[in-house]
Amino acid sequence: METTNTVTVKNNLYPVFLKLEELRVLLVGAGNVGLEKLHSLLANSPNAAVTIVAPVVKEDVRRLVWKHPSCEIVQKAFEETDLENKDLVILATDDHKLHEKVRVLAKAKGLLVNVADTPDLCDFYLGSIVQKGNLKVAISTNGKSPTAAKRIKEVLHDALPDELDEVIENLHKVRNKLNGNFEYKVKKLNSITKVLVENDRVGTEKKWKKVATYSLLAFALMLIGHFIFSYIPFRQIANDTVTFYQTLDKNFHWLMLAGFLAQLVDGALGMGYGVTSATVLLSAGVSPAAISGAVHTAEVFSSAASGYSHYRFGNVNKKLFKALVIPGVIGAILGAVLLTWLGNKDAFWLRALLACYTLFLGVKFLINAFREQRQQKKFKRYSALAGAGGFLDSFGGGGWGPLVTTTLINKGRSPKYVIGSVSLTEFFVTLASAFTFFTLLGVTHWQVIVALMLGGFIAAPIAAKLAGKMPRKTAFILLGILVIIWSLRILVKVF
C-alpha cells in the first residue's frame, strides 16, 4: 500500500515587539512606499530613531519627520556607509536591483532587512497592528497578503472594546498588590478571575429562573383574560377597538412608518431621526407645527428604546457615555431655556452655523471613505463637544447626532461604540430638553407622538443590531450623504 503524506504549510514566523526608541533604523526611500513604512513605524513608536536616505524626498515625509525630532532626512543616493551604526534596515524604493545590493551589504554586517513587496528578501515583516491603549495585537499573513492583514485589523479594531485598556490597568494593579511567591500569586489571581467563569453558570441558572417566571406570568395572564372575557363579551371588545381605531388620525399608519424608519436610521447610524421622520410626515400631509412638537417629544421614548437596545447589544462605551451625558444634559437645558426666551427666529442663524460645520464633516466623511484608515490624535474635548451638541439640539431644533457622532467618528473612534454611546446619551439629552419645553410650553399632538413612539419601539432593537455591522466604507458614505442632506436642508430653510 502506498501512503501519501500531505504537508501543511504553516506560518513559522516568531512574533516580537521591538523598543524602536532604543534601536537605530535606516529607511531607504522617501516616496509613497517610504511614507507608508515611516508612518507605520512612528504611529506605534513615536520616538523611534529613523534615518531616511533618498535622493528625492516626498513633502509628506518631510512634514512627518518635522513632527518627530528623533528622525532625520539625508537627501542623497544610498551609500554603503549609511549602514554603519544601524540595527534594522527597511528598503522602500522601486529599484529592485538596489534592494538586492543593499540586502547583501546589510547581511554582511549582520543587520536584519525588510524589503517592501518582496517577501523572499525579508528577514522580518511589518505587520498590521491593532492598538487599544496598552494592548497591541500584530497581524501577519506570512507575507502572503498585506491587504488581508489590513482588513483583519479593521475587524479587530471594531470588535475589541476600548474598555480593554482599563481591564489591563486593573489587572496590573492587582498583580502589583499581590505579595508572596509566584505560586501564591497564581492561586490568588485564579481565585479573583474565577468569578468570570462562575458568572456563566449563574447566568445559566438565571435563564431557567426566567423561563419559570415567564411561564407563571403567562398562566396568570391566561386566568386574568378568562375572567375578563367572562364578564365582558369579546364582540363588545372588538367593536370598541374598531370604534377607537376610527377616531385615530387617518394617517396613523404613515406616522408609525415615519417613527420606524426614523429610528432605524438613527439607531444604525447615530443620527437622522429628525430628518427622516420629518420627511415622511411632510409627505403624509402633517402640519409643520405638529411635526416640530411631536418629533421632539416622541424622540424621548424612541431614544430610550434605542439606548437600551444598544446597551443590551454591548455597543456602549461606559467611559465615553459618562464623559458625554452630564455636559450634554446641561447644554440641552440651557438651549431650551434660551430658545423659549428668544423665540424661534434667532435660533435659525445658529442652526445655519451648525449646518455649515456639519456640511464640512459630511464632505470629510465621503473623503475618508476612500482613504486608508490612519491613527488619529486622541480626542479630549468631550465635555465641550457634548455641551455644544446638547445646546444646539434644543436651541437649533436638532443637531446632537450630526454634531457629536460625526465629530467623534472623524476623530478615529470606532463607529459601533460611538453610535451606541451617543444613542444612549441622547435619551438623557432629549429628556432634559423635552422636560424643559414641556414645563415652559406644554405638549400637543398626542396621536402623532404615540405613532412615532410605536414605530420607534419596533425599530430600536433592529437598528442596534445593525450598528457597526456595515463595512467602514459603506457606513462612511451613508453617514456623509445623510449629514450633507441634513445640513443642506437646514441651510435652505434659513436662506
Short mmCIF file of C-alpha atoms in Angstrom, two decimals:
data_model
loop_
_atom_site.label_atom_id
_atom_site.label_comp_id
_atom_site.label_asym_id
_atom_site.label_seq_id
_atom_site.Cartn_x
_atom_site.Cartn_y
_atom_site.Cartn_z
CA MET A 1 0.00 0.00 0.00
CA GLU A 2 1.30 3.40 -0.93
CA THR A 3 0.78 6.25 1.58
CA THR A 4 0.69 9.90 0.53
CA ASN A 5 1.76 12.44 3.15
CA THR A 6 0.15 15.87 2.92
CA VAL A 7 2.45 18.67 4.06
CA THR A 8 0.63 21.62 5.62
CA VAL A 9 2.35 24.97 5.13
CA LYS A 10 2.49 26.87 8.44
CA ASN A 11 3.43 30.38 9.44
CA ASN A 12 6.75 29.78 11.19
CA LEU A 13 7.45 33.46 11.94
CA TYR A 14 8.22 34.28 15.57
CA PRO A 15 6.45 37.48 16.67
CA VAL A 16 8.38 40.05 18.74
CA PHE A 17 7.72 43.62 19.90
CA LEU A 18 10.72 45.92 19.48
CA LYS A 19 11.63 49.00 21.53
CA LEU A 20 12.39 51.10 18.46
CA GLU A 21 13.36 54.14 20.52
CA GLU A 22 16.40 52.09 21.67
CA LEU A 23 17.29 50.89 18.14
CA ARG A 24 18.64 52.72 15.09
CA VAL A 25 16.60 52.23 11.91
CA LEU A 26 17.66 53.00 8.34
CA LEU A 27 14.83 53.66 5.87
CA VAL A 28 15.93 53.78 2.22
CA GLY A 29 13.30 55.53 0.11
CA ALA A 30 11.08 58.55 0.73
CA GLY A 31 8.28 58.17 -1.82
CA ASN A 32 4.77 56.77 -1.27
CA VAL A 33 6.01 53.39 -0.02
CA GLY A 34 8.60 55.04 2.21
CA LEU A 35 5.92 57.31 3.64
CA GLU A 36 3.71 54.30 4.42
CA LYS A 37 6.56 52.48 6.19
CA LEU A 38 7.59 55.60 8.14
CA HIS A 39 4.00 56.28 9.19
CA SER A 40 3.65 52.69 10.44
CA LEU A 41 6.87 52.96 12.48
CA LEU A 42 6.05 56.31 14.07
CA ALA A 43 2.38 55.52 14.70
CA ASN A 44 3.48 52.71 17.01
CA SER A 45 6.79 54.16 18.27
CA PRO A 46 6.61 57.99 18.10
CA ASN A 47 10.16 58.34 19.47
CA ALA A 48 11.76 55.86 17.07
CA ALA A 49 15.17 56.95 15.73
CA VAL A 50 14.81 56.63 11.95
CA THR A 51 17.30 57.86 9.35
CA ILE A 52 15.69 58.34 5.92
CA VAL A 53 18.06 58.19 2.93
CA ALA A 54 16.75 59.11 -0.54
CA PRO A 55 17.76 61.40 -3.44
CA VAL A 56 14.16 62.69 -3.73
CA VAL A 57 12.02 63.24 -0.61
CA LYS A 58 8.22 63.46 -0.72
CA GLU A 59 6.82 66.57 1.01
CA ASP A 60 4.56 64.44 3.25
CA VAL A 61 7.68 62.64 4.52
CA ARG A 62 9.25 65.98 5.45
CA ARG A 63 6.12 67.04 7.33
CA LEU A 64 6.04 63.76 9.25
CA VAL A 65 9.73 63.99 10.17
CA TRP A 66 9.25 67.60 11.28
CA LYS A 67 6.76 66.33 13.89
CA HIS A 68 9.24 63.71 15.17
CA PRO A 69 12.63 65.21 16.13
CA SER A 70 14.10 61.72 16.67
CA CYS A 71 14.06 61.20 12.87
CA GLU A 72 16.36 62.75 10.26
CA ILE A 73 16.44 63.02 6.47
CA VAL A 74 19.66 62.58 4.47
CA GLN A 75 18.83 63.62 0.91
CA LYS A 76 21.28 61.68 -1.27
CA ALA A 77 21.69 58.35 -3.02
CA PHE A 78 22.34 55.30 -0.82
CA GLU A 79 25.97 54.53 0.11
CA GLU A 80 27.42 51.59 1.99
CA THR A 81 28.47 53.89 4.86
CA ASP A 82 24.77 54.53 5.59
CA LEU A 83 24.64 51.06 7.16
CA GLU A 84 27.14 51.99 9.88
CA ASN A 85 25.75 52.03 13.43
CA LYS A 86 22.34 50.74 12.34
CA ASP A 87 20.27 47.90 13.83
CA LEU A 88 17.45 47.50 11.29
CA VAL A 89 17.17 48.28 7.58
CA ILE A 90 13.93 48.93 5.69
CA LEU A 91 14.03 49.24 1.89
CA ALA A 92 11.13 51.10 0.27
CA THR A 93 12.07 52.17 -3.26
CA ASP A 94 11.02 50.95 -6.72
CA ASP A 95 14.60 49.87 -7.58
CA HIS A 96 14.78 46.08 -7.12
CA LYS A 97 18.46 45.89 -8.03
CA LEU A 98 19.24 48.45 -5.32
CA HIS A 99 17.25 46.36 -2.84
CA GLU A 100 19.27 43.22 -3.68
CA LYS A 101 22.54 45.15 -3.40
CA VAL A 102 21.67 46.71 -0.04
CA ARG A 103 20.46 43.39 1.34
CA VAL A 104 23.79 41.70 0.55
CA LEU A 105 25.72 44.55 2.21
CA ALA A 106 23.42 44.55 5.25
CA LYS A 107 23.63 40.76 5.72
CA ALA A 108 27.42 41.01 5.64
CA LYS A 109 27.18 43.37 8.63
CA GLY A 110 24.66 41.13 10.46
CA LEU A 111 21.73 43.53 10.02
CA LEU A 112 18.08 42.49 9.68
CA VAL A 113 16.35 43.71 6.50
CA ASN A 114 12.75 44.34 5.42
CA VAL A 115 12.15 44.83 1.69
CA ALA A 116 8.80 46.32 0.59
CA ASP A 117 6.65 43.96 -1.51
CA THR A 118 9.44 41.35 -1.75
CA PRO A 119 8.86 38.69 0.96
CA ASP A 120 11.74 36.47 -0.27
CA LEU A 121 14.29 39.18 0.60
CA CYS A 122 12.81 39.95 4.04
CA ASP A 123 14.24 38.86 7.40
CA PHE A 124 11.12 40.28 9.11
CA TYR A 125 7.74 41.72 8.13
CA LEU A 126 5.95 44.87 9.26
CA GLY A 127 2.52 43.54 10.25
CA SER A 128 -0.80 45.33 10.55
CA ILE A 129 -1.29 46.45 14.15
CA VAL A 130 -4.39 46.94 16.30
CA GLN A 131 -3.91 49.07 19.43
CA LYS A 132 -6.24 49.71 22.37
CA GLY A 133 -4.20 51.63 24.92
CA ASN A 134 -1.61 49.22 26.35
CA LEU A 135 -2.96 46.29 24.34
CA LYS A 136 -1.30 45.80 20.97
CA VAL A 137 -2.09 42.98 18.52
CA ALA A 138 0.14 42.38 15.49
CA ILE A 139 -1.26 40.51 12.45
CA SER A 140 0.83 38.55 9.96
CA THR A 141 -0.19 36.66 6.82
CA ASN A 142 3.35 35.32 6.37
CA GLY A 143 3.92 37.95 3.69
CA LYS A 144 1.13 36.50 1.52
CA SER A 145 -1.43 39.29 1.60
CA PRO A 146 -0.95 42.71 3.29
CA THR A 147 -4.49 43.62 2.15
CA ALA A 148 -5.99 40.72 4.10
CA ALA A 149 -3.97 41.76 7.15
CA LYS A 150 -5.39 45.31 6.89
CA ARG A 151 -8.97 44.05 6.63
CA ILE A 152 -8.50 41.75 9.66
CA LYS A 153 -7.02 44.74 11.50
CA GLU A 154 -10.17 46.80 10.79
CA VAL A 155 -12.41 43.98 12.02
CA LEU A 156 -10.42 43.53 15.26
CA HIS A 157 -10.25 47.29 15.85
CA ASP A 158 -14.05 47.45 15.83
CA ALA A 159 -14.53 44.18 17.74
CA LEU A 160 -12.15 44.87 20.65
CA PRO A 161 -13.81 47.29 23.13
CA ASP A 162 -11.95 50.39 24.35
CA GLU A 163 -12.53 49.20 27.95
CA LEU A 164 -9.85 46.50 27.45
CA ASP A 165 -7.18 49.04 28.38
CA GLU A 166 -8.97 49.68 31.68
CA VAL A 167 -9.11 45.90 32.34
CA ILE A 168 -5.37 45.63 31.72
CA GLU A 169 -4.65 48.54 34.09
CA ASN A 170 -6.81 46.98 36.81
CA LEU A 171 -5.14 43.57 36.46
CA HIS A 172 -1.74 45.30 36.57
CA LYS A 173 -2.70 46.96 39.87
CA VAL A 174 -3.95 43.65 41.27
CA ARG A 175 -0.71 41.94 40.24
CA ASN A 176 1.42 44.60 41.94
CA LYS A 177 -0.57 44.32 45.17
CA LEU A 178 -0.17 40.55 45.44
CA ASN A 179 2.60 39.53 47.84
CA GLY A 180 4.34 36.18 48.21
CA ASN A 181 5.94 33.77 45.77
CA PHE A 182 4.89 33.08 42.21
CA GLU A 183 2.76 30.05 43.13
CA TYR A 184 0.78 32.13 45.65
CA LYS A 185 0.24 34.89 43.06
CA VAL A 186 -1.11 32.41 40.51
CA LYS A 187 -3.54 30.92 43.05
CA LYS A 188 -4.71 34.38 44.09
CA LEU A 189 -5.26 35.51 40.50
CA ASN A 190 -7.18 32.29 39.84
CA SER A 191 -9.49 32.99 42.78
CA ILE A 192 -10.07 36.58 41.56
CA THR A 193 -10.80 35.64 37.94
CA LYS A 194 -12.85 32.54 38.90
CA VAL A 195 -15.88 34.80 39.25
CA LEU A 196 -15.86 35.26 35.46
CA VAL A 197 -16.49 31.52 34.98
CA GLU A 198 -18.96 31.35 37.84
CA ASN A 199 -20.97 34.18 36.29
CA ASP A 200 -21.58 31.99 33.24
CA ARG A 201 -23.01 29.24 35.47
CA VAL A 202 -25.09 31.74 37.43
CA GLY A 203 -26.27 33.19 34.11
CA THR A 204 -27.49 29.73 33.04
CA GLU A 205 -29.34 29.31 36.33
CA LYS A 206 -30.95 32.73 35.87
CA LYS A 207 -32.15 31.71 32.41
CA TRP A 208 -34.06 28.76 33.86
CA LYS A 209 -35.48 31.01 36.58
CA LYS A 210 -36.63 33.42 33.87
CA VAL A 211 -38.29 30.56 31.97
CA ALA A 212 -40.16 29.52 35.12
CA THR A 213 -41.13 33.12 35.93
CA TYR A 214 -42.39 33.84 32.42
CA SER A 215 -44.35 30.58 32.41
CA LEU A 216 -46.10 31.57 35.66
CA LEU A 217 -46.81 35.05 34.28
CA ALA A 218 -48.26 33.56 31.09
CA PHE A 219 -50.52 31.27 33.11
CA ALA A 220 -51.61 34.20 35.32
CA LEU A 221 -52.42 36.30 32.25
CA MET A 222 -54.47 33.43 30.83
CA LEU A 223 -56.51 33.31 34.05
CA ILE A 224 -56.99 37.09 34.09
CA GLY A 225 -58.00 37.03 30.43
CA HIS A 226 -60.51 34.27 31.13
CA PHE A 227 -62.19 36.29 33.89
CA ILE A 228 -62.21 39.49 31.76
CA PHE A 229 -63.77 37.78 28.74
CA SER A 230 -66.28 36.03 31.01
CA TYR A 231 -67.75 39.37 32.15
CA ILE A 232 -67.09 41.49 29.01
CA PRO A 233 -68.19 39.90 25.72
CA PHE A 234 -65.44 39.52 23.10
CA ARG A 235 -67.69 41.07 20.43
CA GLN A 236 -68.03 44.24 22.53
CA ILE A 237 -64.23 44.49 22.92
CA ALA A 238 -63.80 44.07 19.16
CA ASN A 239 -66.44 46.73 18.43
CA ASP A 240 -64.88 49.16 20.92
CA THR A 241 -61.46 48.58 19.35
CA VAL A 242 -62.79 49.33 15.86
CA THR A 243 -64.55 52.44 17.14
CA PHE A 244 -61.35 53.63 18.81
CA TYR A 245 -59.32 52.99 15.64
CA GLN A 246 -61.78 55.09 13.63
CA THR A 247 -61.16 58.04 15.95
CA LEU A 248 -57.42 57.95 15.19
CA ASP A 249 -55.77 60.19 12.63
CA LYS A 250 -56.31 58.87 9.08
CA ASN A 251 -52.53 58.93 8.58
CA PHE A 252 -51.78 56.96 11.78
CA HIS A 253 -50.13 54.06 9.88
CA TRP A 254 -47.93 56.54 7.95
CA LEU A 255 -46.95 58.15 11.24
CA MET A 256 -45.91 54.75 12.60
CA LEU A 257 -43.88 54.13 9.44
CA ALA A 258 -42.18 57.51 9.97
CA GLY A 259 -41.25 56.51 13.53
CA PHE A 260 -39.98 53.11 12.38
CA LEU A 261 -37.80 54.46 9.54
CA ALA A 262 -36.52 57.38 11.62
CA GLN A 263 -35.42 55.12 14.48
CA LEU A 264 -33.94 52.55 12.09
CA VAL A 265 -31.70 55.23 10.52
CA ASP A 266 -30.90 56.96 13.82
CA GLY A 267 -30.10 53.74 15.71
CA ALA A 268 -27.92 52.27 12.95
CA LEU A 269 -26.01 55.45 12.00
CA GLY A 270 -26.26 57.55 15.18
CA MET A 271 -28.21 60.44 13.61
CA GLY A 272 -31.07 61.30 11.28
CA TYR A 273 -34.20 60.83 13.44
CA GLY A 274 -35.48 64.35 12.85
CA VAL A 275 -34.65 64.42 9.13
CA THR A 276 -36.19 61.03 8.35
CA SER A 277 -39.35 61.43 10.45
CA ALA A 278 -39.98 64.99 9.22
CA THR A 279 -39.59 63.93 5.57
CA VAL A 280 -42.13 61.08 5.89
CA LEU A 281 -44.55 63.20 7.96
CA LEU A 282 -44.44 66.05 5.46
CA SER A 283 -45.17 63.55 2.67
CA ALA A 284 -48.19 62.36 4.70
CA GLY A 285 -49.52 65.92 4.90
CA VAL A 286 -48.87 66.51 8.63
CA SER A 287 -48.60 70.20 9.51
CA PRO A 288 -45.12 71.63 10.31
CA ALA A 289 -46.28 72.67 13.79
CA ALA A 290 -47.41 69.13 14.59
CA ILE A 291 -44.12 67.75 13.26
CA SER A 292 -41.95 70.09 15.33
CA GLY A 293 -43.77 69.43 18.60
CA ALA A 294 -44.31 65.71 18.17
CA VAL A 295 -40.89 64.67 16.88
CA HIS A 296 -39.02 66.06 19.89
CA THR A 297 -41.44 64.52 22.39
CA ALA A 298 -41.55 61.11 20.68
CA GLU A 299 -37.77 61.11 20.40
CA VAL A 300 -37.54 60.86 24.20
CA PHE A 301 -39.22 57.45 24.14
CA SER A 302 -37.61 56.20 20.94
CA SER A 303 -34.15 57.23 22.19
CA ALA A 304 -34.86 55.35 25.43
CA ALA A 305 -35.64 52.19 23.45
CA SER A 306 -32.62 52.79 21.20
CA GLY A 307 -30.23 53.43 24.10
CA TYR A 308 -31.43 50.33 25.96
CA SER A 309 -31.08 48.20 22.82
CA HIS A 310 -27.53 49.44 22.20
CA TYR A 311 -26.66 48.75 25.83
CA ARG A 312 -28.05 45.20 25.62
CA PHE A 313 -26.09 44.51 22.41
CA GLY A 314 -22.83 45.73 24.01
CA ASN A 315 -22.45 48.83 21.80
CA VAL A 316 -21.94 51.29 24.68
CA ASN A 317 -18.54 52.52 25.87
CA LYS A 318 -19.22 53.42 29.52
CA LYS A 319 -16.33 55.88 29.80
CA LEU A 320 -17.46 57.72 26.67
CA PHE A 321 -21.07 57.75 27.94
CA LYS A 322 -20.03 59.24 31.30
CA ALA A 323 -17.93 61.90 29.55
CA LEU A 324 -20.88 62.98 27.37
CA VAL A 325 -24.03 62.69 29.47
CA ILE A 326 -23.74 65.49 32.09
CA PRO A 327 -22.40 68.23 29.73
CA GLY A 328 -25.00 67.16 27.13
CA VAL A 329 -27.89 67.46 29.61
CA ILE A 330 -26.71 70.86 30.86
CA GLY A 331 -26.35 72.13 27.27
CA ALA A 332 -29.84 70.85 26.37
CA ILE A 333 -31.48 72.64 29.32
CA LEU A 334 -29.66 75.91 28.59
CA GLY A 335 -30.61 75.70 24.90
CA ALA A 336 -34.29 75.06 25.68
CA VAL A 337 -34.49 77.95 28.17
CA LEU A 338 -32.73 80.36 25.80
CA LEU A 339 -34.92 79.35 22.83
CA THR A 340 -38.11 79.85 24.88
CA TRP A 341 -36.88 83.29 25.92
CA LEU A 342 -35.70 84.46 22.46
CA GLY A 343 -38.15 82.65 20.18
CA ASN A 344 -37.56 80.54 17.05
CA LYS A 345 -36.40 83.39 14.79
CA ASP A 346 -32.95 83.83 16.32
CA ALA A 347 -32.36 80.07 16.50
CA PHE A 348 -32.31 79.74 12.69
CA TRP A 349 -29.00 81.59 12.42
CA LEU A 350 -27.34 79.33 14.95
CA ARG A 351 -28.69 76.33 13.05
CA ALA A 352 -27.14 77.79 9.90
CA LEU A 353 -23.71 77.89 11.57
CA LEU A 354 -24.18 74.32 12.79
CA ALA A 355 -25.28 73.25 9.30
CA CYS A 356 -22.10 74.75 7.76
CA TYR A 357 -19.93 72.83 10.23
CA THR A 358 -21.77 69.53 9.72
CA LEU A 359 -21.72 70.04 5.94
CA PHE A 360 -17.93 70.18 6.21
CA LEU A 361 -17.97 66.99 8.33
CA GLY A 362 -20.22 65.25 5.79
CA VAL A 363 -17.82 66.03 2.94
CA LYS A 364 -14.95 64.83 5.15
CA PHE A 365 -16.81 61.55 5.71
CA LEU A 366 -17.02 60.96 1.95
CA ILE A 367 -13.31 61.75 1.54
CA ASN A 368 -12.32 59.46 4.46
CA ALA A 369 -14.42 56.64 2.99
CA PHE A 370 -11.91 56.33 0.14
CA ARG A 371 -8.79 56.85 2.27
CA GLU A 372 -6.75 54.32 4.21
CA GLN A 373 -7.61 54.41 7.92
CA ARG A 374 -4.94 56.26 9.87
CA GLN A 375 -4.36 56.60 13.58
CA GLN A 376 -5.82 59.89 14.83
CA LYS A 377 -4.70 62.03 17.74
CA LYS A 378 -6.61 61.23 20.92
CA PHE A 379 -9.71 63.42 21.26
CA LYS A 380 -10.07 65.04 24.70
CA ARG A 381 -12.73 67.76 24.43
CA TYR A 382 -15.70 65.53 25.19
CA SER A 383 -17.36 67.93 27.64
CA ALA A 384 -17.24 70.87 25.21
CA LEU A 385 -18.50 68.72 22.33
CA ALA A 386 -21.38 67.23 24.37
CA GLY A 387 -22.34 70.63 25.82
CA ALA A 388 -22.43 72.19 22.34
CA GLY A 389 -24.37 69.21 20.95
CA GLY A 390 -26.99 69.35 23.71
CA PHE A 391 -27.37 73.14 23.42
CA LEU A 392 -27.77 73.09 19.63
CA ASP A 393 -30.17 70.14 19.78
CA SER A 394 -32.57 72.20 21.93
CA PHE A 395 -31.88 75.70 20.64
CA GLY A 396 -31.47 74.78 16.96
CA GLY A 397 -34.17 72.10 16.80
CA GLY A 398 -31.73 69.23 16.24
CA GLY A 399 -28.04 68.53 15.81
CA TRP A 400 -26.98 66.18 18.63
CA GLY A 401 -26.32 63.22 16.31
CA PRO A 402 -24.84 65.08 13.32
CA LEU A 403 -22.50 67.13 15.55
CA VAL A 404 -21.37 64.61 18.21
CA THR A 405 -21.45 61.37 16.20
CA THR A 406 -19.70 62.78 13.10
CA THR A 407 -17.02 64.59 15.14
CA LEU A 408 -16.10 61.51 17.20
CA ILE A 409 -16.04 59.12 14.22
CA ASN A 410 -14.00 61.59 12.16
CA LYS A 411 -11.54 61.69 15.09
CA GLY A 412 -10.92 57.97 14.65
CA ARG A 413 -13.19 56.39 17.29
CA SER A 414 -14.95 53.09 16.50
CA PRO A 415 -18.32 53.80 14.76
CA LYS A 416 -20.05 50.95 16.63
CA TYR A 417 -19.24 52.29 20.11
CA VAL A 418 -19.69 55.95 19.12
CA ILE A 419 -23.20 55.25 17.76
CA GLY A 420 -24.15 53.12 20.79
CA SER A 421 -22.79 55.56 23.39
CA VAL A 422 -24.18 58.66 21.67
CA SER A 423 -27.61 56.99 21.27
CA LEU A 424 -27.78 56.13 24.97
CA THR A 425 -26.67 59.65 25.92
CA GLU A 426 -29.26 61.07 23.52
CA PHE A 427 -32.06 59.75 25.73
CA PHE A 428 -30.92 61.86 28.70
CA VAL A 429 -30.23 64.88 26.48
CA THR A 430 -33.62 64.65 24.75
CA LEU A 431 -35.40 64.00 28.07
CA ALA A 432 -33.84 67.13 29.60
CA SER A 433 -34.78 69.17 26.53
CA ALA A 434 -38.36 67.83 26.30
CA PHE A 435 -38.95 68.22 30.06
CA THR A 436 -37.81 71.85 29.89
CA PHE A 437 -40.04 72.60 26.87
CA PHE A 438 -42.96 70.77 28.50
CA THR A 439 -42.56 72.80 31.69
CA LEU A 440 -42.44 76.08 29.77
CA LEU A 441 -44.80 75.43 26.83
CA GLY A 442 -46.84 72.26 27.38
CA VAL A 443 -47.36 69.50 24.76
CA THR A 444 -49.84 68.79 21.92
CA HIS A 445 -50.44 66.37 19.00
CA TRP A 446 -50.58 63.20 21.12
CA GLN A 447 -51.60 60.90 18.23
CA VAL A 448 -48.51 61.82 16.21
CA ILE A 449 -46.38 61.25 19.31
CA VAL A 450 -47.91 57.81 20.01
CA ALA A 451 -47.49 56.69 16.37
CA LEU A 452 -43.86 57.76 16.26
CA MET A 453 -43.23 56.01 19.59
CA LEU A 454 -44.76 52.71 18.43
CA GLY A 455 -42.74 52.74 15.20
CA GLY A 456 -39.57 53.65 17.11
CA PHE A 457 -40.02 50.85 19.65
CA ILE A 458 -40.28 48.26 16.85
CA ALA A 459 -37.19 49.58 15.02
CA ALA A 460 -34.88 50.16 18.03
CA PRO A 461 -33.56 46.58 18.56
CA ILE A 462 -33.19 46.04 14.78
CA ALA A 463 -31.15 49.25 14.43
CA ALA A 464 -28.94 48.41 17.43
CA LYS A 465 -28.19 45.02 15.89
CA LEU A 466 -27.17 46.69 12.61
CA ALA A 467 -24.91 49.31 14.26
CA GLY A 468 -21.25 48.78 13.36
CA LYS A 469 -22.03 45.79 11.09
CA MET A 470 -21.74 47.69 7.81
CA PRO A 471 -18.32 47.86 6.11
CA ARG A 472 -16.41 51.00 7.07
CA LYS A 473 -16.52 52.43 3.54
CA THR A 474 -20.28 51.89 3.17
CA ALA A 475 -21.01 53.33 6.62
CA PHE A 476 -18.90 56.42 5.95
CA ILE A 477 -20.61 57.04 2.58
CA LEU A 478 -24.09 56.70 4.11
CA LEU A 479 -23.16 58.91 7.06
CA GLY A 480 -21.65 61.50 4.74
CA ILE A 481 -24.72 61.60 2.48
CA LEU A 482 -27.10 61.79 5.48
CA VAL A 483 -25.15 64.62 7.12
CA ILE A 484 -24.89 66.57 3.85
CA ILE A 485 -28.66 66.23 3.25
CA TRP A 486 -29.39 67.34 6.83
CA SER A 487 -27.03 70.33 6.51
CA LEU A 488 -28.35 71.47 3.12
CA ARG A 489 -31.94 71.12 4.35
CA ILE A 490 -31.20 73.49 7.26
CA LEU A 491 -29.38 76.00 5.03
CA VAL A 492 -32.26 76.01 2.51
CA LYS A 493 -34.73 76.69 5.34
CA VAL A 494 -32.64 79.61 6.66
CA PHE A 495 -31.79 81.32 3.37
#
